[in-house]
mmCIF file of C-alpha atoms in Angstrom:
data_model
loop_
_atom_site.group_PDB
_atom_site.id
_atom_site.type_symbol
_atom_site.label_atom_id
_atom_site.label_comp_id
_atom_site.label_asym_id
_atom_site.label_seq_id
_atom_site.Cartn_x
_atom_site.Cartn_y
_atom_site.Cartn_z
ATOM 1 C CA UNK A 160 126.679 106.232 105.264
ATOM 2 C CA UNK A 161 124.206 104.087 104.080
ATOM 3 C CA UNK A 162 122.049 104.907 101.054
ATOM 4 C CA UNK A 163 118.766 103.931 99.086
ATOM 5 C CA UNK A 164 116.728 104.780 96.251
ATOM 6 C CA UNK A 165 113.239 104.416 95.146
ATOM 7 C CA UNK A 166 112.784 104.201 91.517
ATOM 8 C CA UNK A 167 109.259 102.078 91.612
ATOM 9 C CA UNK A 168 107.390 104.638 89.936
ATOM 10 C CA UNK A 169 105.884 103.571 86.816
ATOM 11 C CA UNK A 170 106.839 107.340 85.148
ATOM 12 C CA UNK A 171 103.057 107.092 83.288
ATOM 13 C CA UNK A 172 103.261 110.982 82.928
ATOM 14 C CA UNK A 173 106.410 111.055 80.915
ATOM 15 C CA UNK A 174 105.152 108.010 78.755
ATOM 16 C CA UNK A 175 102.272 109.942 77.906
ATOM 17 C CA UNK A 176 104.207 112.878 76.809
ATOM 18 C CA UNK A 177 106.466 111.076 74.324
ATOM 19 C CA UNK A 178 109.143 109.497 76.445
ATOM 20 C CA UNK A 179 110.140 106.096 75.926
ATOM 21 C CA UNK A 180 112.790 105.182 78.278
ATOM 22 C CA UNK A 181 111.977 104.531 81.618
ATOM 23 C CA UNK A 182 112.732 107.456 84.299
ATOM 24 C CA UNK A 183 115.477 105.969 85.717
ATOM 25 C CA UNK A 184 117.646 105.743 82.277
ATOM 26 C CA UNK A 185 116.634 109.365 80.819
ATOM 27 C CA UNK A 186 119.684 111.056 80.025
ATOM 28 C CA UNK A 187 120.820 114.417 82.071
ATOM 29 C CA UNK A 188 124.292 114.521 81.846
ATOM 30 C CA UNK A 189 125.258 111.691 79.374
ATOM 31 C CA UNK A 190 124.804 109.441 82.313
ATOM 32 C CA UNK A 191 121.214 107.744 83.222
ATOM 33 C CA UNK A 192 119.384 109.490 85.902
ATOM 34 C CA UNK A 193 120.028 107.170 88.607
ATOM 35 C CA UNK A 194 124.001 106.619 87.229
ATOM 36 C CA UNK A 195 124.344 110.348 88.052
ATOM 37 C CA UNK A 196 122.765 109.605 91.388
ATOM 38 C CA UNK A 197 124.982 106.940 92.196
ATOM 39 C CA UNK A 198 128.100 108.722 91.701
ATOM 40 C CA UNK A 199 126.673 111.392 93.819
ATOM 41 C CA UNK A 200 125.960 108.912 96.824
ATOM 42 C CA UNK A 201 129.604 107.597 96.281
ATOM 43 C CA UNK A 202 130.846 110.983 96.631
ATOM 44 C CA UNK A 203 130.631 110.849 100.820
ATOM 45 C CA UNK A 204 130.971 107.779 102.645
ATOM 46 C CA UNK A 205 129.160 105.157 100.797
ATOM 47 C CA UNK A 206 128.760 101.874 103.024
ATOM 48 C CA UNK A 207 126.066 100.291 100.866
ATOM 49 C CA UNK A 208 122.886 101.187 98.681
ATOM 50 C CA UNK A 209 119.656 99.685 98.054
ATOM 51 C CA UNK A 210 117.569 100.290 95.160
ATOM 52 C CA UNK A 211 113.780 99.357 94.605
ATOM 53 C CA UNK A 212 112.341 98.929 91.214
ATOM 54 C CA UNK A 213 109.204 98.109 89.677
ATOM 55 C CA UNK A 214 108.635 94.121 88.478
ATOM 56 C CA UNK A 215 107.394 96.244 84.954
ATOM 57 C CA UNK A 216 111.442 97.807 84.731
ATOM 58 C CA UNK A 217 113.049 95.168 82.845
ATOM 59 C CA UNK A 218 115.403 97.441 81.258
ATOM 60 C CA UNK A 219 116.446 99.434 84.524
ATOM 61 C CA UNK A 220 117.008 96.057 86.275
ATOM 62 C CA UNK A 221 119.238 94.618 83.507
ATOM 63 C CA UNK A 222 120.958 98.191 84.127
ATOM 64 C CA UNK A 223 121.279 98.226 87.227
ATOM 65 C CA UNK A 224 122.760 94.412 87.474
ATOM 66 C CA UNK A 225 125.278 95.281 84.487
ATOM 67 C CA UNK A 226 126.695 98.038 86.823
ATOM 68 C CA UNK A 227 126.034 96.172 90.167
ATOM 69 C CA UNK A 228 129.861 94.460 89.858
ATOM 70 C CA UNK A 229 131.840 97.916 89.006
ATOM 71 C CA UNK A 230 130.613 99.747 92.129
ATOM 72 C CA UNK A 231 133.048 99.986 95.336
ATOM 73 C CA UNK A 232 130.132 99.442 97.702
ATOM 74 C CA UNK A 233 127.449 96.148 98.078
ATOM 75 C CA UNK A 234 124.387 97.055 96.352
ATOM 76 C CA UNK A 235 121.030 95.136 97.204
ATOM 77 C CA UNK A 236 118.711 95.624 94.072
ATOM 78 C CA UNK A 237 114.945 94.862 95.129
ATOM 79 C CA UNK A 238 112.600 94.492 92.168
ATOM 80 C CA UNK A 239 108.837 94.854 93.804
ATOM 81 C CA UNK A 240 105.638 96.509 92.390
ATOM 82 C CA UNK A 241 104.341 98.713 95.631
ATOM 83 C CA UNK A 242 101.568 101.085 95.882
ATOM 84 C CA UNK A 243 103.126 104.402 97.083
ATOM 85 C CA UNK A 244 106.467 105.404 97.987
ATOM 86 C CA UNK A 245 106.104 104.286 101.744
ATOM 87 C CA UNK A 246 106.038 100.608 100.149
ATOM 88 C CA UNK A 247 108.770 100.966 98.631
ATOM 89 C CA UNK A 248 111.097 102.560 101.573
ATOM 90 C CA UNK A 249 109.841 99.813 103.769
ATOM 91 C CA UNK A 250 111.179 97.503 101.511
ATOM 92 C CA UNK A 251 114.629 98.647 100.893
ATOM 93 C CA UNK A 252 114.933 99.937 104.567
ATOM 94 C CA UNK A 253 115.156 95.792 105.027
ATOM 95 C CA UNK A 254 118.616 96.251 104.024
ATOM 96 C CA UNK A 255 119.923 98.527 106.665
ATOM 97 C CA UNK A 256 122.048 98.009 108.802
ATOM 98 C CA UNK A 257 123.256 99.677 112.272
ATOM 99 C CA UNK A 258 124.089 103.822 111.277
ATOM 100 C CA UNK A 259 123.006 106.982 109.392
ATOM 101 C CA UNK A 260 120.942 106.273 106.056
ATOM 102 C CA UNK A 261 119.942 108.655 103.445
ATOM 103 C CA UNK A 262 117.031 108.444 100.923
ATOM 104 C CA UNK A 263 115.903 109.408 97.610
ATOM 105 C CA UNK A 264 113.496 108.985 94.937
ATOM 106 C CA UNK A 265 115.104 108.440 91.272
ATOM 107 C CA UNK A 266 113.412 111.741 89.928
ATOM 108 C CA UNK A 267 115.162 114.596 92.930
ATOM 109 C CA UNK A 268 118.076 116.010 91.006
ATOM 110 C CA UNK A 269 120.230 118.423 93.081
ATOM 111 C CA UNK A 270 123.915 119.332 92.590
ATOM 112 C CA UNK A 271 126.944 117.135 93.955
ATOM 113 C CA UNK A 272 128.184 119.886 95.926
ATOM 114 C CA UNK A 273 124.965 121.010 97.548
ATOM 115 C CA UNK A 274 124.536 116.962 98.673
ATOM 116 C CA UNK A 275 128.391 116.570 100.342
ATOM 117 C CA UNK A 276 127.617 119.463 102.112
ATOM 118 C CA UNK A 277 124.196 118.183 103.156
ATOM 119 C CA UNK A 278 125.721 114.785 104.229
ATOM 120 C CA UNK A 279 128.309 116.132 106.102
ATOM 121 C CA UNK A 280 125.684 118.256 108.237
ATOM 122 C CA UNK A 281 123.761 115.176 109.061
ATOM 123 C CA UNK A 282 126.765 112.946 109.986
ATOM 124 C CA UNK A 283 128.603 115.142 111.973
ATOM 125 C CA UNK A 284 125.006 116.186 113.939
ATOM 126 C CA UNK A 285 124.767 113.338 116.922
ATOM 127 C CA UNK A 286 121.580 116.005 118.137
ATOM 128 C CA UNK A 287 119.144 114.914 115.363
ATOM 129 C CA UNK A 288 117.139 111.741 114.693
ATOM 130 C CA UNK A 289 117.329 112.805 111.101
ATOM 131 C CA UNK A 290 118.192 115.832 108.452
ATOM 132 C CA UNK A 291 115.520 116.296 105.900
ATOM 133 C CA UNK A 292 116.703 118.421 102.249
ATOM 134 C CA UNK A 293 114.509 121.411 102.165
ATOM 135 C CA UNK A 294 114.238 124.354 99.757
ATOM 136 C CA UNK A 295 112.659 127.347 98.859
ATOM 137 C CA UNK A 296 112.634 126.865 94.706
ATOM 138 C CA UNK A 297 109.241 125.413 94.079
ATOM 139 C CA UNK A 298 108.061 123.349 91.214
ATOM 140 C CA UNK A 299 106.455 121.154 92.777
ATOM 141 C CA UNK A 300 102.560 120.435 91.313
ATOM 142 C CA UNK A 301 101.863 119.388 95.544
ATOM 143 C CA UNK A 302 104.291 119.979 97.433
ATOM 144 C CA UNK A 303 105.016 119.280 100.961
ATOM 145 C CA UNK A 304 105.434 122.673 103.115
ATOM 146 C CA UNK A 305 107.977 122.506 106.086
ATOM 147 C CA UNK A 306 107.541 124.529 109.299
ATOM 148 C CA UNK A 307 110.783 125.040 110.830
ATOM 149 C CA UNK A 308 112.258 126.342 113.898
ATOM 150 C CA UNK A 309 114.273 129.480 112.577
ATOM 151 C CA UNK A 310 117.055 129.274 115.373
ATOM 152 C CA UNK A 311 117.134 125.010 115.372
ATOM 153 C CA UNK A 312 115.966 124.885 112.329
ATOM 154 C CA UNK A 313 114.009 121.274 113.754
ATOM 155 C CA UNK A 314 111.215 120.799 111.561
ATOM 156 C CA UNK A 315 107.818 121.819 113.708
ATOM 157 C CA UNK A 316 105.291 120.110 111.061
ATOM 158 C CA UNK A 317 104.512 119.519 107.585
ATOM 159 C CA UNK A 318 101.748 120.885 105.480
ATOM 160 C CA UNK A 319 100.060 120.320 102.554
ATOM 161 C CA UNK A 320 99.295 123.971 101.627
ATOM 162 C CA UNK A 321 101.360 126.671 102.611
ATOM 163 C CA UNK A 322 100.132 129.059 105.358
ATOM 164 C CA UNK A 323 101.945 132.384 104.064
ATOM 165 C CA UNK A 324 104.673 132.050 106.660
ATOM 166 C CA UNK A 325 105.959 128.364 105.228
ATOM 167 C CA UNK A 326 109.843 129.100 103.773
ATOM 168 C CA UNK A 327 110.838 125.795 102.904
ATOM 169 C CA UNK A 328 109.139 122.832 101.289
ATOM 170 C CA UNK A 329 110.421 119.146 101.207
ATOM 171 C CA UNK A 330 113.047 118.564 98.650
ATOM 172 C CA UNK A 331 112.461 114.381 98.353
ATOM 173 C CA UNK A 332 115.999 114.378 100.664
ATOM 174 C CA UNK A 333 115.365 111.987 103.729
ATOM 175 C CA UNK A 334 118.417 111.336 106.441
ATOM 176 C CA UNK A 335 117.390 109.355 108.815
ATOM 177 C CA UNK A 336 118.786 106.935 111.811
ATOM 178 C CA UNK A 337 117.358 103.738 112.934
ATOM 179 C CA UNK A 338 114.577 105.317 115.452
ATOM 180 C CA UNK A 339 112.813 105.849 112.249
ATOM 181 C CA UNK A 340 112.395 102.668 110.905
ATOM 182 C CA UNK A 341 110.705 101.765 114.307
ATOM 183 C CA UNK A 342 107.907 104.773 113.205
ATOM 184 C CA UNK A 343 108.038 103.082 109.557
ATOM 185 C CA UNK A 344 107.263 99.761 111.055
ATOM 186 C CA UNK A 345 104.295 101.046 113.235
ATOM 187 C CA UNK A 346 103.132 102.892 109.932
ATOM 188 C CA UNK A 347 103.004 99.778 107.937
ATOM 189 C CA UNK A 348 100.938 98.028 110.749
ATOM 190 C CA UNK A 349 98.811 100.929 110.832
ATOM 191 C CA UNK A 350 98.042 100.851 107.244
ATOM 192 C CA UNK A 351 99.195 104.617 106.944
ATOM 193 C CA UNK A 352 100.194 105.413 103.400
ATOM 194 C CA UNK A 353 102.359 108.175 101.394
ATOM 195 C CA UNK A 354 105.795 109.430 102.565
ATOM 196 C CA UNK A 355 104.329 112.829 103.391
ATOM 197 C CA UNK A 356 102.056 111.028 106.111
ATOM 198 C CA UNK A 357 105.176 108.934 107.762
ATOM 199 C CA UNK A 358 107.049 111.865 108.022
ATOM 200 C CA UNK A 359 103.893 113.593 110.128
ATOM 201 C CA UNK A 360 104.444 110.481 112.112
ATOM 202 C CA UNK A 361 108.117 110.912 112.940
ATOM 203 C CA UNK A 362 107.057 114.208 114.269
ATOM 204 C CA UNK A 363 104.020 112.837 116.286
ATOM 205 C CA UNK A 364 106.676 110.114 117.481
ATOM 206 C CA UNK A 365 108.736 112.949 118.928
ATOM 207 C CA UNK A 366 111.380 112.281 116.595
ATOM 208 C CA UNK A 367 113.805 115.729 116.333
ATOM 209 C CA UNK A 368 114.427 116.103 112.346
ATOM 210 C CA UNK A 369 116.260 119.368 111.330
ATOM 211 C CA UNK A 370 115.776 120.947 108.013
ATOM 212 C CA UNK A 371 118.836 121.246 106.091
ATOM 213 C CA UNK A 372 117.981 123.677 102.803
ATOM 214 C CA UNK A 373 119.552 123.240 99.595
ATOM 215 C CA UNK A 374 119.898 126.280 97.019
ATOM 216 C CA UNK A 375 117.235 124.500 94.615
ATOM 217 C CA UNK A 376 115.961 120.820 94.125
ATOM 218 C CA UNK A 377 114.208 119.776 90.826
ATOM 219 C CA UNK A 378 111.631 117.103 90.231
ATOM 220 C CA UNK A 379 111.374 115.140 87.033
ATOM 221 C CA UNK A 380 107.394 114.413 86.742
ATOM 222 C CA UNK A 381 106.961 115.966 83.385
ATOM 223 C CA UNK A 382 109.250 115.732 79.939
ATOM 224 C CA UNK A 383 109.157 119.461 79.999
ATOM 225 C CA UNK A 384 111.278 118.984 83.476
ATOM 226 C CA UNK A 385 114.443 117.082 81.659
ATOM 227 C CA UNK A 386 114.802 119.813 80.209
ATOM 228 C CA UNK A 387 115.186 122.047 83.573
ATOM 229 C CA UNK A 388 116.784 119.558 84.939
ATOM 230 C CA UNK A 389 119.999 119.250 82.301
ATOM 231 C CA UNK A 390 120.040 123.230 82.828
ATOM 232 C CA UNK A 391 120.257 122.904 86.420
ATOM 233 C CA UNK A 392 122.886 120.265 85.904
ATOM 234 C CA UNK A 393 125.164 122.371 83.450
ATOM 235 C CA UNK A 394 125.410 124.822 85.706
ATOM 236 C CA UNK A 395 127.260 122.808 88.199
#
């Protein structure tokens, strides 16, 4: 399994609240936030990992090349400024090769457990272009709802405000195979923008994604979120 995170965010909401380290390096677990990720990728399968940062992360980059070394698996670190998440999967999707690839942002903490479970689901299922993390715990300030197929559970469409039958919304959890890079490509050249608008365009592709829910997903956006997120953690 291939794997790749975006961490190109600038985090300008937790600066203004007080916190001074980067995203990527806030402590949850006495581990950074994207160490703790790591380990959880290299918990199933890990063929490689690519990581995007912002040219402004100076500190996460020195980080992230001071670890590089220690890890059983190539890592390609990308350091790019782009303007919206979509950027910045194009630009690590350059290291991909032939297979299965998941994707994160830096900021979607879920529990080890609930991932291995998730990434066996997707490799073992040869029926699916991808497997997308759902869930039904929102704290999300927009989130992204998911219509799914109860039975298949294939996702049927995404919406940006729920329509009182919506269950799941997207948890930030993207498996994908290579059919979607060739909808990622077409995006670019299109000048679409935001993830939530490439993933309407895997679906308008006729790309078959199935939902896979996870118990709860939390986003750091806010400092008030660390601290729901080390909770969430403790409990593992």
């Amino acid at each position: 399994m291939h794997y790749a995170i975006i961490a190109a965010g600038e985090g300008s909401r937790l600066v203004q609240e007080g916190i001074a380290v980067p995203k990527p390096l806030v402590d949850l677990d006495g581990r950074p936030m994207i160490r703790r990720l790591i380990d959880i990728f290299a918990s199933y399968k890990p063929e490689s990992l690519s990581i995007i940062v912002n040219e402004q992360m100076t500190a996460v980059r020195e980080y992230l090349e001071s670890i590089a070394t220690e890890l059983p698996f190539p890592v390609r670190l990308t350091v790019k400024s782009t303007p919206s998440s979509m950027h910045s999967f194009y630009e690590v999707s350059r290291g991909f090769t032939a297979g299965k690839f998941i994707l994160t942002t830096v900021d979607t903490i879920f529990r080890q457990p609930d991932f291995v479970r998730y990434a066996e689901a997707f490799d073992a299922d040869d029926s699916a272009d991808g497997c997308f993390g759902v869930t039904n715990f929102i704290d999300d300030e927009k989130p992204l709802y998911v219509d799914v197929d109860p039975e298949s559970m294939l996702i049927t469409a995404f919406r940006d405000a729920a329509n009182g039958k919506d269950k799941y919304i997207s948890g930030g959890i993207y498996g994908l195979t290579a059919p979607a890079l060739d909808v990622l490509a077409d995006c670019m050249e299109r000048g679409v923008s935001r993830m939530r608008n490439y993933q309407r365009a895997l679906l308008d592709a006729g790309l078959r994604l199935r939902a896979y829910p996870f118990p709860k997903i939390v986003d750091v956006d806010h400092a008030g979120d660390i601290a729901t997120a080390k909770a969430f953690i403790s409990g593992e």
